[in-house]
Amino acid sequence: MYTTELQKTAKIENLEDPKLLEAFEARVAADEFIEPKDWMPEAYRRTLTRQISQHAHSEIVGMLPEGNWITRAPSLRRKAILLAKVQDEAGHGLYLYCAAETLGTSRQQMIEALHSGKAKYSTIFNYPTLTWADIGAIGWLVDGAAIMNQVPLQRTSYGPYARAMVRVCKEESFHQRQGYEIMIALANGTAEQKRMAQDALNRWWWPSLMMFGPPDADSPNTAQSMRWRIKRETNDELRQKFVDITVPQADFLGLSVPDAALKWNEEKGGHDFGEIDWEEFYAVVRGEGPVAKERMKARREAWDNGAWVREAAAAHEEKRRARKAA
Amino acid sequence: MGPRSRGRARGEAPREEGGVSSDWPLWEVFVRAKGGLSHRHVGSVHAPDAELALRHARDTYTRRLEGVSLWVVPSAKIVASDPDEVGELFEPAESKIYRHPTFYDIPDEVKHI
């Protein structure tokens, strides 16, 4: 997911003052929010810095697959909507960078970590957007999965992150609906349009399920993150919810989910579904996704090509200050 | 479109314009009502320094358990948008109704979207 653990870290060591740690854990257990100036364990700070900055990077890189279709949107209405959505992603990235900065990192450090390949972002954005139907599928599935993950994060224990999530969730409520609306239009269109919609679902379904991150059994720090209420639900719980909500939406479109093992399980009150290709997931995490190189190249170029604007703004400010001093 | 300095900032004593203000500088007060919420502006106080500003803010604005945290910010440090630019700043959002979820037609039988 936007926020899942993409870098396995060594086991969290507890070198903290036991008294402070105990008080901290009691606060978190009582559902209190931790604020920037409060004492917090180093591992809590580190985990959150990593998670929030990954989330921010995901919003920023996430502009690329959709930005790819702005000039080719099929109508002015769709173009205005897509532009507004991509603008929102930029805004969400900025809220999140600021939230991460309250933990003691800087914008420059985060951007450098992204551009050097040291920082991760959601695996989903390393897949290409081949047809217009992909824009529908992304809104429906990718934003659907993102919302599923972000809604519980509105109650995450770190105040600035929780507040950023409240704003993001509120703004994002149109993102999924516009995507589903595209899917409805295509599914009710010509045979060719319906085929495009099915093809997009086929390509985005599994990567969307991977957005929730590795299975709980392979997510070593999940227990600690749950205890500290950084995470409020596990990867597998969220993934199950997503499948259960999304399958009827696919049925409504008359499209089929590309999973032969998908079946309603009355006993558990949810769907059983097939095995996710975790090899593919870890390959994408390692930076081997189909368009990973293009994504990073686009980000670095955007940064380099924008350098003159940042320099001009700094020079202008310098000049104004000098004039004032004179 | 950027902020403009028009006259002197709020809270700045009118020193250059004759007469020395004996008022303490003005501070804007923000209160966090409860854990997890953001600080919200509630008003202002005069105080000679940050420490006293906090004390005055506490006495003036949190006598009835209004909050769990206080911020004070020198009023002169606040840069405000120009009221004359309200149209060009905010009207463009009026026509962008597609930024709201209700703009989209999703049949009622589709749930959780």
Short mmCIF file of C-alpha atoms in Angstrom, two decimals, chain A residues 33 35-36 77-78 80-81 84 87-88 140 159 162-163 170-171 173-174 176-178 180-181 184 245 249 252, chain B residues 3 32 34-39 71 96-113:
data_model
loop_
_atom_site.label_atom_id
_atom_site.label_comp_id
_atom_site.label_asym_id
_atom_site.label_seq_id
_atom_site.Cartn_x
_atom_site.Cartn_y
_atom_site.Cartn_z
CA PHE A 33 -2.28 11.18 20.07
CA GLU A 35 2.54 15.20 18.97
CA PRO A 36 5.91 16.38 17.57
CA ARG A 77 -15.03 16.96 -18.81
CA ARG A 78 -12.72 13.99 -18.31
CA ALA A 80 -10.75 18.69 -16.17
CA ILE A 81 -11.51 15.87 -13.74
CA ALA A 84 -8.07 18.03 -10.65
CA GLN A 87 -3.48 18.24 -8.59
CA ASP A 88 -4.92 16.60 -5.48
CA TRP A 140 -11.65 2.44 -8.93
CA GLY A 159 -1.20 13.50 15.39
CA ALA A 162 -3.64 11.44 11.42
CA ARG A 163 -4.66 15.02 10.60
CA LYS A 170 -12.02 13.97 2.53
CA GLU A 171 -10.51 15.18 -0.70
CA SER A 173 -13.62 10.71 -1.97
CA PHE A 174 -14.14 11.86 -5.54
CA GLN A 176 -12.61 6.56 -6.67
CA ARG A 177 -16.01 7.64 -7.92
CA GLN A 178 -14.65 9.30 -11.04
CA TYR A 180 -15.74 3.90 -11.36
CA GLU A 181 -17.80 6.25 -13.51
CA ILE A 184 -19.39 2.22 -16.05
CA ILE A 245 -16.15 -4.76 -1.30
CA GLN A 249 -18.59 -3.70 -7.92
CA PHE A 252 -22.19 -4.69 -11.41
CA PRO B 3 0.74 38.61 -0.16
CA ARG B 32 -5.84 22.60 20.56
CA LYS B 34 -8.25 17.94 22.44
CA GLY B 35 -5.56 15.47 21.50
CA GLY B 36 -5.41 14.74 17.80
CA LEU B 37 -7.12 17.94 16.64
CA SER B 38 -5.25 20.86 15.12
CA HIS B 39 -4.70 24.12 16.96
CA TRP B 71 0.40 28.23 20.56
CA LYS B 96 -14.83 23.10 -10.21
CA ILE B 97 -17.70 21.09 -8.85
CA TYR B 98 -16.10 17.92 -10.15
CA ARG B 99 -13.77 18.07 -7.15
CA HIS B 100 -16.71 16.86 -5.04
CA PRO B 101 -17.88 13.25 -4.88
CA THR B 102 -21.53 14.14 -5.46
CA PHE B 103 -20.68 15.25 -9.00
CA TYR B 104 -20.49 11.62 -10.13
CA ASP B 105 -23.42 9.40 -11.02
CA ILE B 106 -22.99 6.05 -9.33
CA PRO B 107 -26.11 3.85 -9.19
CA ASP B 108 -27.45 3.21 -5.70
CA GLU B 109 -26.98 -0.51 -5.95
CA VAL B 110 -23.21 -0.07 -6.08
CA LYS B 111 -22.06 -0.05 -2.47
CA HIS B 112 -19.01 1.25 -0.63
CA ILE B 113 -17.92 3.77 -3.22
#
